[in-house]
Short mmCIF file of C-alpha atoms and ligand atoms in Angstrom, two decimals:
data_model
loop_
_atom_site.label_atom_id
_atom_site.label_comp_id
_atom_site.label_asym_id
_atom_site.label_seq_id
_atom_site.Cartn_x
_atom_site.Cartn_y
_atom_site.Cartn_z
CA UNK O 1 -19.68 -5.52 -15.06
CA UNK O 2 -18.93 -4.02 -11.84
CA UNK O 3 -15.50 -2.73 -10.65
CA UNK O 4 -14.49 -2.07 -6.72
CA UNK O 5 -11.27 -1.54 -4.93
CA UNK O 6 -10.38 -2.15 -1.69
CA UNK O 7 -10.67 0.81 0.89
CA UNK O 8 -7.96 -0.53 2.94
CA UNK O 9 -5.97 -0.16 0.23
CA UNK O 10 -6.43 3.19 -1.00
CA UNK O 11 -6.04 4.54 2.51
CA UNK O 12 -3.25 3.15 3.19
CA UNK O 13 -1.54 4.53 -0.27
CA UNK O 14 -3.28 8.25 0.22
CA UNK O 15 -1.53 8.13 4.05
CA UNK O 16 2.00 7.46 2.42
CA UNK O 17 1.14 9.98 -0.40
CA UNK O 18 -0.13 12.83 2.14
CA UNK O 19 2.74 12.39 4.48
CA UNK O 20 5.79 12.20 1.26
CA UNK O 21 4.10 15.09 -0.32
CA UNK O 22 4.96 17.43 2.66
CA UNK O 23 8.30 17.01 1.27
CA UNK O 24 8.20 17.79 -2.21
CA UNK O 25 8.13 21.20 -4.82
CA UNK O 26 7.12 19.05 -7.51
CA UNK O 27 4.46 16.17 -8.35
CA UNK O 28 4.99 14.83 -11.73
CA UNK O 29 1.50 12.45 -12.21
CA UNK O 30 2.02 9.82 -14.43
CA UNK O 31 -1.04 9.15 -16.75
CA UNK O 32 -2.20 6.67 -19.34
CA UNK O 33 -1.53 8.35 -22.89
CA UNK O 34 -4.58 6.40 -23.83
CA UNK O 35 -6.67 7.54 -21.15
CA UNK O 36 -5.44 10.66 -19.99
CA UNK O 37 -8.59 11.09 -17.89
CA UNK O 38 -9.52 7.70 -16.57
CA UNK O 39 -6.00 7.69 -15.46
CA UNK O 40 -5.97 10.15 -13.29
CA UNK O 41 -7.24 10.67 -9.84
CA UNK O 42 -8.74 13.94 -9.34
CA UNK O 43 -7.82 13.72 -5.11
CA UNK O 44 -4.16 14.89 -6.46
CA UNK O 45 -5.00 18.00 -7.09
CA UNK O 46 -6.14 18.57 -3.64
CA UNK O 47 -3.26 16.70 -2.33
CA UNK O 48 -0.85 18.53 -4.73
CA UNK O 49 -2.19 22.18 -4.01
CA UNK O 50 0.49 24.75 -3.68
CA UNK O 51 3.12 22.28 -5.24
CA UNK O 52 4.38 22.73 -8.72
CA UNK O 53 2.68 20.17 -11.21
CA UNK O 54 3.57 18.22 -14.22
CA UNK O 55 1.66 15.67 -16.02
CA UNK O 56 3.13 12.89 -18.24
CA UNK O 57 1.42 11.40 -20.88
CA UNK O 58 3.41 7.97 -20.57
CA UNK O 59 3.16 5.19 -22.67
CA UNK O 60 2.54 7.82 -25.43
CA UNK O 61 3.56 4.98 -28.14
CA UNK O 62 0.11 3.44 -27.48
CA UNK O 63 -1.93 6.23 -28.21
CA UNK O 64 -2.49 7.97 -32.01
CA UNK O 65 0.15 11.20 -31.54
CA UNK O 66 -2.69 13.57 -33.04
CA UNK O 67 -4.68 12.63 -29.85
CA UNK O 68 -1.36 13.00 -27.40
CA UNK O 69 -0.86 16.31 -28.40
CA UNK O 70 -4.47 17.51 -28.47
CA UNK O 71 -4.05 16.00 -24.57
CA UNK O 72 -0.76 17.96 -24.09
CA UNK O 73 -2.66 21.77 -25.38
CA UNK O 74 -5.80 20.57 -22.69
CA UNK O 75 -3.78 20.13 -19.23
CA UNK O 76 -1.26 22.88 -20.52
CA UNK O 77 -4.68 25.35 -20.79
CA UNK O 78 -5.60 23.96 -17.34
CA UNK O 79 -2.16 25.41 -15.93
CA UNK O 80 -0.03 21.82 -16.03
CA UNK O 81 3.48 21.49 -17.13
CA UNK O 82 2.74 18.44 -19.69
CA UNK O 83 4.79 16.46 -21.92
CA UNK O 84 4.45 13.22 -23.59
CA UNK O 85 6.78 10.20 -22.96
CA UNK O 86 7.75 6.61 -23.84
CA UNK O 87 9.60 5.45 -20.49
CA UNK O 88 10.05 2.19 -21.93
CA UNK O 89 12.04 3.18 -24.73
CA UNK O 90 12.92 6.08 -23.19
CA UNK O 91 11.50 8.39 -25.71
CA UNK O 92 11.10 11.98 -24.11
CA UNK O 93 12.65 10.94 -21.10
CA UNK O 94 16.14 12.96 -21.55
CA UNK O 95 14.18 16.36 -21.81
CA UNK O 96 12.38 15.55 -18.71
CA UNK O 97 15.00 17.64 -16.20
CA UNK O 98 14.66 20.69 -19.01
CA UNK O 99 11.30 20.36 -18.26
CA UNK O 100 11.41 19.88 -14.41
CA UNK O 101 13.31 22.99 -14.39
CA UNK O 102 10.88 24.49 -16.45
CA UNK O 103 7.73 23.80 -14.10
CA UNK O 104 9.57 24.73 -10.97
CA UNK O 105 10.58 27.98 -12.15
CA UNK O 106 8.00 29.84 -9.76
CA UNK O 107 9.65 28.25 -6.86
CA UNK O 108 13.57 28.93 -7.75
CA UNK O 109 12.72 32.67 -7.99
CA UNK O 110 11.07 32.54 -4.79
CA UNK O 111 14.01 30.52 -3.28
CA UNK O 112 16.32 33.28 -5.02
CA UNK O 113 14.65 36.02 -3.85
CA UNK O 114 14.38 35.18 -0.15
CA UNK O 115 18.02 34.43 -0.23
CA UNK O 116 17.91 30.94 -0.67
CA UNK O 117 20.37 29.43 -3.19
CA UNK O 118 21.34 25.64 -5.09
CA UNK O 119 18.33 24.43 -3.15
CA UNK O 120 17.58 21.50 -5.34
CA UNK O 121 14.29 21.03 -5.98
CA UNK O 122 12.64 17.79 -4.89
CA UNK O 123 9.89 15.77 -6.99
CA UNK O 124 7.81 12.88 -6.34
CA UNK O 125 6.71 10.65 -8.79
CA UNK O 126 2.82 9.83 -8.62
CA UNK O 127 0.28 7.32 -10.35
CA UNK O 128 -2.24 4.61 -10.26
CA UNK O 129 -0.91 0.84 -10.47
CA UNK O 130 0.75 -0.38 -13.82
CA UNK O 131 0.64 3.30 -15.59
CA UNK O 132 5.06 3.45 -15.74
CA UNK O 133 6.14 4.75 -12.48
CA UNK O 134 9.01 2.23 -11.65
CA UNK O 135 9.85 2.29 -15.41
CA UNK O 136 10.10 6.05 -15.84
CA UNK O 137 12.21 6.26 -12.52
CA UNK O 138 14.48 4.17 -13.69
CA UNK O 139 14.62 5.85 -17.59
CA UNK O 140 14.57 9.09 -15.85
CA UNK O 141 17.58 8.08 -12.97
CA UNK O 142 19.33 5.11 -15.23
CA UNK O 143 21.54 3.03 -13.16
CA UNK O 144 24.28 4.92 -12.32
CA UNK O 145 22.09 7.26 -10.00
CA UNK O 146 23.53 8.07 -6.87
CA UNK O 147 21.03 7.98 -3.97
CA UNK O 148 21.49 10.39 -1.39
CA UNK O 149 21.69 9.64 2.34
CA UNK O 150 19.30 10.54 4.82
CA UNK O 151 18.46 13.66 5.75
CA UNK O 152 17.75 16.36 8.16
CA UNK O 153 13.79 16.86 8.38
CA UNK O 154 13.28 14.33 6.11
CA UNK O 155 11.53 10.69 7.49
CA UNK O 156 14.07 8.16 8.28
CA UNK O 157 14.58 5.68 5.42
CA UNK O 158 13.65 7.75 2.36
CA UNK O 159 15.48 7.89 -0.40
CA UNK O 160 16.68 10.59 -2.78
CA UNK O 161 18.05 10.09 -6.54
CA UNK O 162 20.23 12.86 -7.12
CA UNK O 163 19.23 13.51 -11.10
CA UNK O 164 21.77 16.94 -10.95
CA UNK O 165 22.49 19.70 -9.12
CA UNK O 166 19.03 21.16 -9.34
CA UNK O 167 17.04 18.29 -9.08
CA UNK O 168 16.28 15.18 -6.24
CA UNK O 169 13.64 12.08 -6.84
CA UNK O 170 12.40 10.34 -4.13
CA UNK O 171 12.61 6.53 -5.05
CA UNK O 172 9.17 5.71 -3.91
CA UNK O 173 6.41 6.92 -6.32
CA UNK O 174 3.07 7.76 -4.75
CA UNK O 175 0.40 5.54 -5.66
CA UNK O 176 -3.00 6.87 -6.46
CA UNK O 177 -6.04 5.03 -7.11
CA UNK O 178 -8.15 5.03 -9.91
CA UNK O 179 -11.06 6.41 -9.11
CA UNK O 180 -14.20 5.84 -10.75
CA UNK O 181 -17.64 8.14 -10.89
CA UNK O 182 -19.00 6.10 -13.63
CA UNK O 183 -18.18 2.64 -15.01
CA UNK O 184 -17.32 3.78 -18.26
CA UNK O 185 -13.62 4.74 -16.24
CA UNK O 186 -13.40 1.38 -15.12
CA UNK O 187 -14.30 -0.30 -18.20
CA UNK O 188 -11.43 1.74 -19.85
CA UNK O 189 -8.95 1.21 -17.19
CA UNK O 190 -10.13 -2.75 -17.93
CA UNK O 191 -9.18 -2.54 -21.33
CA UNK O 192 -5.67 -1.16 -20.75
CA UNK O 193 -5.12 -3.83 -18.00
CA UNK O 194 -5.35 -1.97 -14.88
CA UNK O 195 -7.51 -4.09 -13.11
CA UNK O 196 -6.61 -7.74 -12.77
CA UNK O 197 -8.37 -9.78 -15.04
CA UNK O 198 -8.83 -12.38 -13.09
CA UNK O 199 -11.64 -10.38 -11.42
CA UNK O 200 -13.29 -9.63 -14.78
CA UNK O 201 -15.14 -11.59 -17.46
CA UNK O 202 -13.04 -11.84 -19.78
CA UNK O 203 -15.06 -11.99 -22.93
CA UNK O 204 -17.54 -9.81 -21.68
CA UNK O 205 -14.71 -7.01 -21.32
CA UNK O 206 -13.24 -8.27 -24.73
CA UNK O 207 -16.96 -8.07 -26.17
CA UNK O 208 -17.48 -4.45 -25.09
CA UNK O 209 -13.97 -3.40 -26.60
CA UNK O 210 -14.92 -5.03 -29.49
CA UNK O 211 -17.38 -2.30 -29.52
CA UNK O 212 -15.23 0.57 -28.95
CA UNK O 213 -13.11 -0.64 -31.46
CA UNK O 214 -15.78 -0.62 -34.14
CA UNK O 215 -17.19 2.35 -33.17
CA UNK O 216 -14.23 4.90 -33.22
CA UNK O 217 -11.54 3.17 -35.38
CA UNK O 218 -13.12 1.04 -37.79
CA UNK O 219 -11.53 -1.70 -40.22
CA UNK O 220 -8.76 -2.19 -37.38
CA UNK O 221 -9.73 -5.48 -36.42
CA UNK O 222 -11.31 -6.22 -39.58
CA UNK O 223 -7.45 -5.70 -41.19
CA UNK O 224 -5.80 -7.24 -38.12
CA UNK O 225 -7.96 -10.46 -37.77
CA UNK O 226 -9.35 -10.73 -41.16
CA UNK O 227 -12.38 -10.50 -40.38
CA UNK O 228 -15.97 -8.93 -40.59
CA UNK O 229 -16.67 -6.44 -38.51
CA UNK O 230 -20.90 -5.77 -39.40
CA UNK O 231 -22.06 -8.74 -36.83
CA UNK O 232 -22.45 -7.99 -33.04
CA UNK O 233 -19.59 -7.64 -30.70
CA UNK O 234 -20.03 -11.73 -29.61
CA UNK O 235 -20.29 -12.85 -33.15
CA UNK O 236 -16.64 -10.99 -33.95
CA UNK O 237 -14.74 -11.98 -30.87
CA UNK O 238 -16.11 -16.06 -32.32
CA UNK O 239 -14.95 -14.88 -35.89
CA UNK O 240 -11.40 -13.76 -33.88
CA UNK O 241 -11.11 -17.27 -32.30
CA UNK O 242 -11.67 -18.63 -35.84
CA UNK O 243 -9.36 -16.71 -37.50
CA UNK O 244 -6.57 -17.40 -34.72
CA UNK O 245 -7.47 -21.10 -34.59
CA UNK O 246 -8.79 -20.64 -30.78
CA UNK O 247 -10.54 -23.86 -30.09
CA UNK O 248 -11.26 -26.09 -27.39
CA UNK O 249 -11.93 -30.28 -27.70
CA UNK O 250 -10.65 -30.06 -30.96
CA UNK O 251 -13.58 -28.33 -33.22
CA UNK O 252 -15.43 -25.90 -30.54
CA UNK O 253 -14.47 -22.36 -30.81
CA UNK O 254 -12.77 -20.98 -27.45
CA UNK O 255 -13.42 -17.44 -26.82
CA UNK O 256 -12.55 -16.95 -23.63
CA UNK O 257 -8.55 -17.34 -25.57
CA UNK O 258 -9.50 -15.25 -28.27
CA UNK O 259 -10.81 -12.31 -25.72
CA UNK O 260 -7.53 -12.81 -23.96
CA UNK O 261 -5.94 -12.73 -27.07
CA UNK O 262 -7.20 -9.43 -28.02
CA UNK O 263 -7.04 -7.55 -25.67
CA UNK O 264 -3.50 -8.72 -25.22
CA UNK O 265 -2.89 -7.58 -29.05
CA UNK O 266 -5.02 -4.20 -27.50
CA UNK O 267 -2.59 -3.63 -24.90
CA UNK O 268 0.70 -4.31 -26.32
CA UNK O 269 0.08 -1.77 -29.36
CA UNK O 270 -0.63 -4.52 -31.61
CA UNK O 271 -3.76 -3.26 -33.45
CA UNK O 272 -2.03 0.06 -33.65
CA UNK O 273 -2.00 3.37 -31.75
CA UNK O 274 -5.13 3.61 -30.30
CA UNK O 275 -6.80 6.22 -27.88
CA UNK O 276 -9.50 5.82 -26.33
CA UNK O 277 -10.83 8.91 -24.79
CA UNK O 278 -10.74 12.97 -26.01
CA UNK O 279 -10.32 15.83 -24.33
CA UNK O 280 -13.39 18.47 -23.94
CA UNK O 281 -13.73 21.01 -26.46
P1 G4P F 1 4.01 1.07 -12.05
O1 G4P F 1 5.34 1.22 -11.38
O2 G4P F 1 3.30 2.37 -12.25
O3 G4P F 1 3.08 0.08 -11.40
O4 G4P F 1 4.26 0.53 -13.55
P2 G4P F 1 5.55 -0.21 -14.17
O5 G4P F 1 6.70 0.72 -14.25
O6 G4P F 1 5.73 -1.50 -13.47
O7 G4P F 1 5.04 -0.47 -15.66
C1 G4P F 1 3.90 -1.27 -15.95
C2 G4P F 1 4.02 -1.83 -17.35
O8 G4P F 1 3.96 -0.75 -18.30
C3 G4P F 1 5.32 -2.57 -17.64
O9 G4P F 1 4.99 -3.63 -18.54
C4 G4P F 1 6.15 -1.54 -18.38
O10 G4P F 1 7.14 -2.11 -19.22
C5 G4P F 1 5.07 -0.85 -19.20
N1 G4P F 1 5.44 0.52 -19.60
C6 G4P F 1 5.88 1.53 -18.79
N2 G4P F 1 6.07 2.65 -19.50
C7 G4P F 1 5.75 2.37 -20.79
C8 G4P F 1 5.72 3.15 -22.01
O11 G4P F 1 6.01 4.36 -22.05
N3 G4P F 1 5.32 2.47 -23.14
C9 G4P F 1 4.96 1.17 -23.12
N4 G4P F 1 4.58 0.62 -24.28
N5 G4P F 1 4.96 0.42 -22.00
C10 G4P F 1 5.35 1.01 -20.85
P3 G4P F 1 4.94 -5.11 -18.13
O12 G4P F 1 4.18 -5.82 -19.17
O13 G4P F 1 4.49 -5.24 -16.71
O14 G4P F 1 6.44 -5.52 -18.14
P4 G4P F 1 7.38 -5.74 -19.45
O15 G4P F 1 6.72 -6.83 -20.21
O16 G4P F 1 7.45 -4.47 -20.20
O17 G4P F 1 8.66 -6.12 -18.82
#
């Protein structure tokens, strides 16, 4: 399988992202608990030099918490704030402006020291497509969040979610794009449903998860599907489609459903916490 995105695209989004980063302290980068790496694009450090940094592991209720913290200890040892996060339930989202204060404490003292005081500090959020950005703005800033008007110096139109005294949000997150050396990125970013699947083979994508899944937690679909798990990856995702009754004219087994199926189950935390790459040693 072969995954591409559209250059128009990402220029467009790096444009926005170089010109609202001019006006930030702080990037907090969204990534996938479950792929911490994949996740990621590696431009944003370059982008993001000489800003503060913090990295979220979001939709840490997806991933095994053994994994999220081993994740947390890696980027911290690289010099990145880092916290796990559940912005859908909003689980770790409260301590977030601790935090924030906590990974822009270079810049206050600089502020202080040169004389400048109650600057708030401003963030951006950042993050490829579908990884939590809208959802953790809106945990982070809940609905009572009042916007503040334009400003001096600061491009016509944008927005700024007052979180306190010491801290602003713009309202548009930066997008990055997934960026991918080797196809083992995209394939993972496939399985957690970052690229459309109507531009995939389904089965084949379900096929090779099928794999992962056997490989590094084993008995998970076996328990979940009742099934066995010693045939190839094709002959499981059939057994799947007979287990779940996914048929087509009656009697022939439809595994294009049963692919859907599971890597619906996949994404939605329904075989369990599951990550699916490690940090380096
Ligand atoms: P984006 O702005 O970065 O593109 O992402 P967005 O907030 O739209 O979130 C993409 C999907 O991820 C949404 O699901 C959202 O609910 C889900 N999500 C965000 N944060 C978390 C998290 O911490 N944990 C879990 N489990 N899910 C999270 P959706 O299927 O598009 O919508 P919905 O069915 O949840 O309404």
């Amino acid at each position: 399988m072969h995954f591409q995105w559209y250059p128009g695209h990402m220029t467009k989004a790096k444009r926005m992202m170089q010109e609202n980063i001019k006006l930030i302290d702080l990037v907090i980068e969204l990534v996938d608990a479950r792929i911490p790496m994949s996740s990621r694009n590696p431009d944003i450090d370059e982008l993001g030099r000489n800003k503060s940094r913090l990295i979220l592991l979001n939709k840490a209720d997806l991933a095994e918490d053994k994994w999220n913290d081993e994740w947390i200890a890696y980027f911290k040892e690289k010099g990145f704030s880092c916290v796990k996060v559940n912005s859908k339930k909003g689980g770790g989202v409260k301590s977030i402006q601790s935090v924030i204060q906590e990974a822009c404490k270079e810049k206050m003292e600089r502020d202080r020291k040169r004389g400048i005081l109650n600057r708030p500090v401003r963030a951006m959020v950042v993050g490829i497509p579908n990884v939590g950005k809208s959802t953790f703005i809106n945990a982070l800033a809940g609905k009572a969040c009042a916007k503040t008007g334009n400003k001096p110096g600061v491009t016509k139109g944008k927005q700024w979610i007052r979180l306190n005294k010491n801290v602003e949000l713009l309202d548009t997150p930066g997008i990055l794009w997934p960026k991918f050396e080797d196809q083992s990125v995209g394939l993972k970013l496939a399985f957690i449903g970052s690229i459309k699947d109507e531009i995939l083979n389904v089965e084949e994508l379900a096929a090779d998860f099928i794999t992962f899944a056997k490989n590094s937690y084993p008995g998970v679909l076996a328990d979940k599907y009742d099934i066995e798990e010693a045939g190839d990856s094709y002959e499981c995702l059939k057994a799947i489609a007979e287990s779940r009754h996914c048929l087509v004219r009656g009697n022939e087994l439809d595994t294009e459903k049963a692919a859907a199926l599971l890597l619906d189950d996949f994404r939605n935390g329904r075989l369990g916490r599951l990550t699916l790459e490690y940090p380096e040693k």
